[in-house]
Amino acid sequence: AVELTNRVVLESSRQATTAIAFQEVAQSMALAVQSGVEHLQSIFTLNVATTGSALARLLEDAGKEGEVRASLEQSQKAVDAALEELSQLAATAANALSNFPKDGGAAPGPARSGQPSMALAEPASTGKASTKKGK
């Protein structure tokens, strides 16, 4: 009876711990994606400022077209890179969450030398053992 109680308690504890860990990982992934979005917004802001500055230079002197074109291309490359980084970040976050263990993780392993084992031995089969919490 003690072994059965221990197993039921440990299993429910493992499941609760896994649920809490999943919430923590999900929150961390959400913060990472949010940070990536903020980075992209900053890059977009710089892109708009660069575009405005480039157009102002072009209006002042039409001969600076090559210089203006180069700065606009660099600015667009930064936007493209930020978009790619955000895409990779979101994919990594989604992968981490979809591959998160949902079964409570693996059973505790064997004890290290000098330490008691948390793993419980299987009780002798009597054919009457029930693992339901209410019994």
Short mmCIF file of C-alpha atoms in Angstrom, two decimals:
data_model
loop_
_atom_site.label_atom_id
_atom_site.label_comp_id
_atom_site.label_asym_id
_atom_site.label_seq_id
_atom_site.Cartn_x
_atom_site.Cartn_y
_atom_site.Cartn_z
CA ALA A 1 0.00 0.00 0.00
CA VAL A 2 2.85 2.37 0.84
CA GLU A 3 4.59 1.65 -2.44
CA LEU A 4 1.36 2.20 -4.37
CA THR A 5 0.71 5.48 -2.56
CA ASN A 6 4.27 6.63 -3.20
CA ARG A 7 4.00 5.79 -6.89
CA VAL A 8 0.67 7.60 -7.28
CA VAL A 9 1.96 10.67 -5.43
CA LEU A 10 5.23 10.72 -7.37
CA GLU A 11 3.44 10.32 -10.70
CA SER A 12 0.98 13.15 -10.01
CA SER A 13 3.85 15.28 -8.71
CA ARG A 14 5.86 14.57 -11.86
CA GLN A 15 2.90 15.56 -14.03
CA ALA A 16 2.33 18.78 -12.08
CA THR A 17 6.02 19.62 -12.26
CA THR A 18 6.02 19.01 -16.01
CA ALA A 19 3.02 21.30 -16.44
CA ILE A 20 4.73 24.06 -14.45
CA ALA A 21 7.96 23.60 -16.40
CA PHE A 22 6.03 23.79 -19.68
CA GLN A 23 4.42 27.07 -18.56
CA GLU A 24 7.84 28.48 -17.67
CA VAL A 25 9.32 27.42 -21.02
CA ALA A 26 6.30 28.80 -22.89
CA GLN A 27 6.65 32.12 -21.08
CA SER A 28 10.37 32.25 -21.88
CA MET A 29 9.68 31.50 -25.54
CA ALA A 30 6.99 34.20 -25.65
CA LEU A 31 9.43 36.73 -24.18
CA ALA A 32 12.10 35.72 -26.69
CA VAL A 33 9.70 36.17 -29.60
CA GLN A 34 8.49 39.48 -28.15
CA SER A 35 12.11 40.64 -27.94
CA GLY A 36 12.61 39.61 -31.57
CA VAL A 37 9.53 41.60 -32.59
CA GLU A 38 10.81 44.66 -30.72
CA HIS A 39 14.16 44.30 -32.50
CA LEU A 40 12.36 44.15 -35.84
CA GLN A 41 10.36 47.27 -34.92
CA SER A 42 13.61 49.08 -34.13
CA ILE A 43 15.08 48.04 -37.47
CA PHE A 44 11.91 49.22 -39.25
CA THR A 45 12.20 52.57 -37.47
CA LEU A 46 15.81 52.91 -38.59
CA ASN A 47 14.77 51.93 -42.11
CA VAL A 48 12.14 54.68 -42.21
CA ALA A 49 14.65 57.24 -40.89
CA THR A 50 17.23 56.11 -43.44
CA THR A 51 14.70 56.34 -46.25
CA GLY A 52 13.67 59.85 -45.19
CA SER A 53 17.28 60.99 -44.95
CA ALA A 54 18.14 59.43 -48.30
CA LEU A 55 15.21 61.12 -50.02
CA ALA A 56 16.18 64.46 -48.48
CA ARG A 57 19.75 64.06 -49.79
CA LEU A 58 18.40 63.09 -53.20
CA LEU A 59 16.21 66.21 -53.31
CA GLU A 60 19.18 68.39 -52.37
CA ASP A 61 21.47 66.91 -54.99
CA ALA A 62 20.27 64.53 -57.69
CA GLY A 63 23.90 63.62 -58.34
CA LYS A 64 23.98 61.61 -55.09
CA GLU A 65 21.72 58.92 -56.51
CA GLY A 66 24.39 56.20 -56.24
CA GLU A 67 25.12 57.08 -52.62
CA VAL A 68 21.41 57.19 -51.78
CA ARG A 69 20.78 53.90 -53.52
CA ALA A 70 23.60 52.22 -51.55
CA SER A 71 22.24 53.45 -48.20
CA LEU A 72 18.72 52.31 -49.09
CA GLU A 73 20.01 48.87 -50.11
CA GLN A 74 21.93 48.52 -46.83
CA SER A 75 18.87 49.56 -44.88
CA GLN A 76 16.73 47.00 -46.71
CA LYS A 77 19.32 44.29 -46.05
CA ALA A 78 19.07 45.06 -42.34
CA VAL A 79 15.27 44.70 -42.49
CA ASP A 80 15.56 41.42 -44.40
CA ALA A 81 18.08 40.08 -41.87
CA ALA A 82 15.85 41.08 -38.94
CA LEU A 83 12.87 39.37 -40.58
CA GLU A 84 14.90 36.19 -41.10
CA GLU A 85 16.14 36.27 -37.49
CA LEU A 86 12.59 36.66 -36.19
CA SER A 87 11.40 33.83 -38.41
CA GLN A 88 14.16 31.54 -37.09
CA LEU A 89 13.47 32.60 -33.51
CA ALA A 90 9.76 31.87 -33.85
CA ALA A 91 10.47 28.49 -35.45
CA THR A 92 12.90 27.60 -32.65
CA ALA A 93 10.36 28.63 -30.01
CA ALA A 94 7.61 26.61 -31.68
CA ASN A 95 9.93 23.61 -31.96
CA ALA A 96 10.92 23.84 -28.30
CA LEU A 97 7.29 23.90 -27.22
CA SER A 98 6.11 21.17 -29.57
CA ASN A 99 8.94 18.85 -28.48
CA PHE A 100 8.54 19.52 -24.77
CA PRO A 101 7.95 16.26 -22.83
CA LYS A 102 4.26 15.90 -22.07
CA ASP A 103 4.31 12.65 -20.10
CA GLY A 104 6.04 13.89 -16.98
CA GLY A 105 9.50 13.03 -18.22
CA ALA A 106 11.42 9.86 -17.72
CA ALA A 107 11.19 7.87 -14.52
CA PRO A 108 13.89 8.61 -11.95
CA GLY A 109 17.11 6.78 -12.68
CA PRO A 110 19.20 4.56 -10.42
CA ALA A 111 20.68 6.00 -7.27
CA ARG A 112 24.18 7.42 -7.29
CA SER A 113 26.62 5.81 -4.92
CA GLY A 114 25.83 6.73 -1.34
CA GLN A 115 22.46 8.29 -2.19
CA PRO A 116 19.05 6.68 -1.76
CA SER A 117 17.09 5.91 -4.89
CA MET A 118 13.88 7.81 -5.61
CA ALA A 119 12.75 5.02 -7.93
CA LEU A 120 10.20 2.67 -6.42
CA ALA A 121 10.26 -1.05 -6.92
CA GLU A 122 7.23 -2.61 -8.54
CA PRO A 123 5.02 -4.36 -5.96
CA ALA A 124 4.50 -8.07 -6.28
CA SER A 125 1.62 -8.71 -8.63
CA THR A 126 -1.48 -9.87 -6.80
CA GLY A 127 -3.88 -9.10 -9.58
CA LYS A 128 -5.81 -6.81 -7.19
CA ALA A 129 -3.63 -3.69 -7.25
CA SER A 130 -5.40 -0.59 -8.45
CA THR A 131 -3.66 2.62 -9.44
CA LYS A 132 -6.80 4.75 -9.27
CA LYS A 133 -6.53 7.58 -6.76
CA GLY A 134 -9.96 7.00 -5.25
CA LYS A 135 -9.35 3.39 -4.22
#
